[in-house]
XYZ file of C-alpha atoms in Angstrom:
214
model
C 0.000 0.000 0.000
C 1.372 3.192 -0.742
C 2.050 5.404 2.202
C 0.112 8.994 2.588
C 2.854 12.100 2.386
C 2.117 12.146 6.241
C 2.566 8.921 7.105
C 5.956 8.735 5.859
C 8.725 9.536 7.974
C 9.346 13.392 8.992
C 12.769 14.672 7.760
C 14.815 16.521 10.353
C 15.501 18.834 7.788
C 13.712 20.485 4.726
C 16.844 19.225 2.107
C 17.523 16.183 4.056
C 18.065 13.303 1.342
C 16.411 10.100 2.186
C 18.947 7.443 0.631
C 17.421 3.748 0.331
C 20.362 1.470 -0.034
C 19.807 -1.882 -1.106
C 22.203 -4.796 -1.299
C 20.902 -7.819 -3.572
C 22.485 -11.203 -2.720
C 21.509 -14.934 -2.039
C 24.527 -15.317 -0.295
C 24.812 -12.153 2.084
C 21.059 -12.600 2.334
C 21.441 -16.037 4.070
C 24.286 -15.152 5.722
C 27.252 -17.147 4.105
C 29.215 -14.114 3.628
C 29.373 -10.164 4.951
C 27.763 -8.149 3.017
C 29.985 -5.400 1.155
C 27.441 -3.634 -1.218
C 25.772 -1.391 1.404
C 28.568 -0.200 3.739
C 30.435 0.655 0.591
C 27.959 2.729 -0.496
C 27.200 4.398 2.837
C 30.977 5.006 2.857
C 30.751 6.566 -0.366
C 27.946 8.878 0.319
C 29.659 9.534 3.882
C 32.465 11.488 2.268
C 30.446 12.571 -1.015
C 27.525 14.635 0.560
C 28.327 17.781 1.901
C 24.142 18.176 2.913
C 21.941 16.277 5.350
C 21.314 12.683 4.497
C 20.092 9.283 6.117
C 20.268 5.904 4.739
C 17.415 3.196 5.001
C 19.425 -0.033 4.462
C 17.795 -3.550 2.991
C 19.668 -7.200 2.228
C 17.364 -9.195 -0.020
C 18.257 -12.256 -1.669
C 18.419 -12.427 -5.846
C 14.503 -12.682 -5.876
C 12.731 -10.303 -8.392
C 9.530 -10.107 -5.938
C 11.879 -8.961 -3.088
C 13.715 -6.672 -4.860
C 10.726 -4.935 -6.179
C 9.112 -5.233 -3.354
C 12.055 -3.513 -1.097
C 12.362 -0.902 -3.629
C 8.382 -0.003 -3.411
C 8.660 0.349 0.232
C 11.525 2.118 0.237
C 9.948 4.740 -2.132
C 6.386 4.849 -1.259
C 6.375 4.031 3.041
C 10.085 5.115 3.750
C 9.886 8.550 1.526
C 13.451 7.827 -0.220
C 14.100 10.549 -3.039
C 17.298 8.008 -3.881
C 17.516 4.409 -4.104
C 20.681 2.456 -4.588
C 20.901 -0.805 -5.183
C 24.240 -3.059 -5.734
C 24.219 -6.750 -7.246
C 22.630 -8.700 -9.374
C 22.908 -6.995 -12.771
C 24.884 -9.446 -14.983
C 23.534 -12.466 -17.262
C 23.696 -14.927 -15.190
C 19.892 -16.741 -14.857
C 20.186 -15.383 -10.758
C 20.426 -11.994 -11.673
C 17.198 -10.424 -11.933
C 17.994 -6.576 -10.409
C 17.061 -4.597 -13.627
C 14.208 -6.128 -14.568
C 12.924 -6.284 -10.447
C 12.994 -2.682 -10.825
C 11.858 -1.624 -13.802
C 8.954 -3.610 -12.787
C 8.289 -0.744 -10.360
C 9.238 2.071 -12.552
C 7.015 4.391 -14.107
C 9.636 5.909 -16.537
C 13.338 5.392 -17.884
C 16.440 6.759 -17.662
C 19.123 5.604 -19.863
C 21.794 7.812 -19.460
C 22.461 6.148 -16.043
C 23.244 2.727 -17.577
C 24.575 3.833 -20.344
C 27.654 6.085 -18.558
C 28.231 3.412 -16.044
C 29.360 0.934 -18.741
C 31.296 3.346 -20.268
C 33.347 4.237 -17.143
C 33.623 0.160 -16.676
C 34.990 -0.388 -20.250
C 37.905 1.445 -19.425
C 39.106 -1.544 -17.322
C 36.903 -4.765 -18.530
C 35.500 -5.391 -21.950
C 33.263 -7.754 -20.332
C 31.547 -4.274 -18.945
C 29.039 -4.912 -22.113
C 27.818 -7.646 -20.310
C 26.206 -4.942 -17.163
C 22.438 -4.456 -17.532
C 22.584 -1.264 -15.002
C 19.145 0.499 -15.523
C 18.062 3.716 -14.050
C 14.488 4.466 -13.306
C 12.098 6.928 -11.839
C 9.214 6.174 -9.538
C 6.672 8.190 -8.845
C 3.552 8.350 -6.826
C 0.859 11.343 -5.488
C 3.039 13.407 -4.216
C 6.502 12.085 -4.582
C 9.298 10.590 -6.900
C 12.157 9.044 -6.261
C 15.229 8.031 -8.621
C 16.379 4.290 -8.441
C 19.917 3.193 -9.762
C 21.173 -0.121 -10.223
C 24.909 0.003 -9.245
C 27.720 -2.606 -9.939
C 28.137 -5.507 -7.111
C 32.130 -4.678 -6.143
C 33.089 -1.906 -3.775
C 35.898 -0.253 -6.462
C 33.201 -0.219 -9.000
C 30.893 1.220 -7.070
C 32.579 4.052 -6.114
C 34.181 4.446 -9.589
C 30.638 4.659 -11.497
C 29.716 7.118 -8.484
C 32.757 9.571 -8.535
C 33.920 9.518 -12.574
C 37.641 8.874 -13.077
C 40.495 11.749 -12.397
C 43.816 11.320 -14.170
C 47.123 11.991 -12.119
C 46.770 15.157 -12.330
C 43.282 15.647 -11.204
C 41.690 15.877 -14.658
C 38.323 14.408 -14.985
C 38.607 11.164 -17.694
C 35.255 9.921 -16.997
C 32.704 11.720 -14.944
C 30.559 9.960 -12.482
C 27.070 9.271 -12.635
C 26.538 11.398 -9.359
C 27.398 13.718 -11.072
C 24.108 14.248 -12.232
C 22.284 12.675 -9.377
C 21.174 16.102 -7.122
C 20.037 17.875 -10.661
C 17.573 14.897 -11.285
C 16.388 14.987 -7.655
C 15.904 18.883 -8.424
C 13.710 18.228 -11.084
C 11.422 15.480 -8.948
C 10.985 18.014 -6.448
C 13.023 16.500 -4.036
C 15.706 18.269 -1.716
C 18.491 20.274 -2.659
C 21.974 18.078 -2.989
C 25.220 19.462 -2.352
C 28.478 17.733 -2.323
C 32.291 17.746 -1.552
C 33.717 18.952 -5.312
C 37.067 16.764 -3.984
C 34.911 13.990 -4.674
C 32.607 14.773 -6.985
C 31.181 17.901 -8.187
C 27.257 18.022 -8.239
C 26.470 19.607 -11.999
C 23.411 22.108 -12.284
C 22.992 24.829 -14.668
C 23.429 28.289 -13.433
C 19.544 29.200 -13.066
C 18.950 25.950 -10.908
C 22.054 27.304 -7.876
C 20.834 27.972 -4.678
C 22.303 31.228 -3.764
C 24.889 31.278 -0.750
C 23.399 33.268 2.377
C 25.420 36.061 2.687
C 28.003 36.229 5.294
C 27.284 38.307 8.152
């Protein structure tokens, strides 16, 4: 059932950024190993966001009704404007990530996929074989933007924060790049980051003014 705008959880502050993070795995799901998926992505957003955030954190197993159904609730009952999920996006008959959430989608959004394999190719050319989709969801009154993220921690954060040469030159930008303009446009809070990790890109109309120093 899908929650009422004030039955969902209060934020503690007007641009705080509800993160779901969602780790898909039979084998962390049962136990047989320690998950890596989610504390590498809370790590990532730890030193990434330079705004208030929260995480809501699920483990499901590589089940297509439980990832759906963990996304749903993380959108609709928990209020996430974000939802990022790691594992389960290859072609192997197990992984069933992309389609689990485009089952929940209501529209498309290629570019997210499509830049993630490009930043892989630069190290695998079995990168072709990632089915990374990103999605939007959205319900009376809110919207939230759902990526599918590779399953290893260096991946992760590469696809994230873009690639830098030696001498700090961006080879390959990052897919969060983009992530605080699209929440913009949703109508969710306002995202700002650490540039030294990656530097949020909006076009000069949609900048929040600084408050002027007193």
């Amino acid at each position: 059932m899908t929650a009422t705008p004030a039955s969902r959880p209060a934020r503690s502050h007007p641009d705080e950024l509800i993160v779901g993070l969602v780790s898909v795995s039979d084998r962390a799901a049962s136990g047989v190993y320690a998950d890596q998926g989610v504390p590498s992505l809370r790590e990532w957003l730890g030193g990434a966001l330079a705004s208030p955030w929260r995480a809501v954190e699920r483990l499901v197993a590589d089940e297509a009704a439980q990832i759906s159904a963990a996304l749903t609730e993380l959108v609709d009952v928990q209020g996430c404007d974000l939802v990022l999920t790691t594992g389960g996006t290859g072609p192997a008959r197990r992984d069933v990530t992309p389609e689990a959430t485009l089952a929940v989608a209501t529209r498309e959004m290629p570019g997210f996929g499509e830049q993630m394999r490009q930043i892989s190719l630069r190290f695998v050319p079995t990168a072709i074989l990632s089915r990374q989709v990103g999605v939007l969801r959205e319900i009376d009154g809110h919207a939230a933007l759902i990526l599918n993220l590779p399953g290893q921690p260096k991946a992760i954060r590469e696809t994230l924060e873009g690639l830098r040469g030696d001498d700090g030159t961006v080879l390959a930008s990052g897919i969060f790049v983009a992530v605080p303009y699209c929440i913009d446009l949703i109508g969710g809070p306002y995202i700002e980051t650490h540039a030294n990790v990656v530097k949020a890109f909006r076009p000069k109309s949609a900048i929040r003014p600084q408050p002027a120093q007193g």
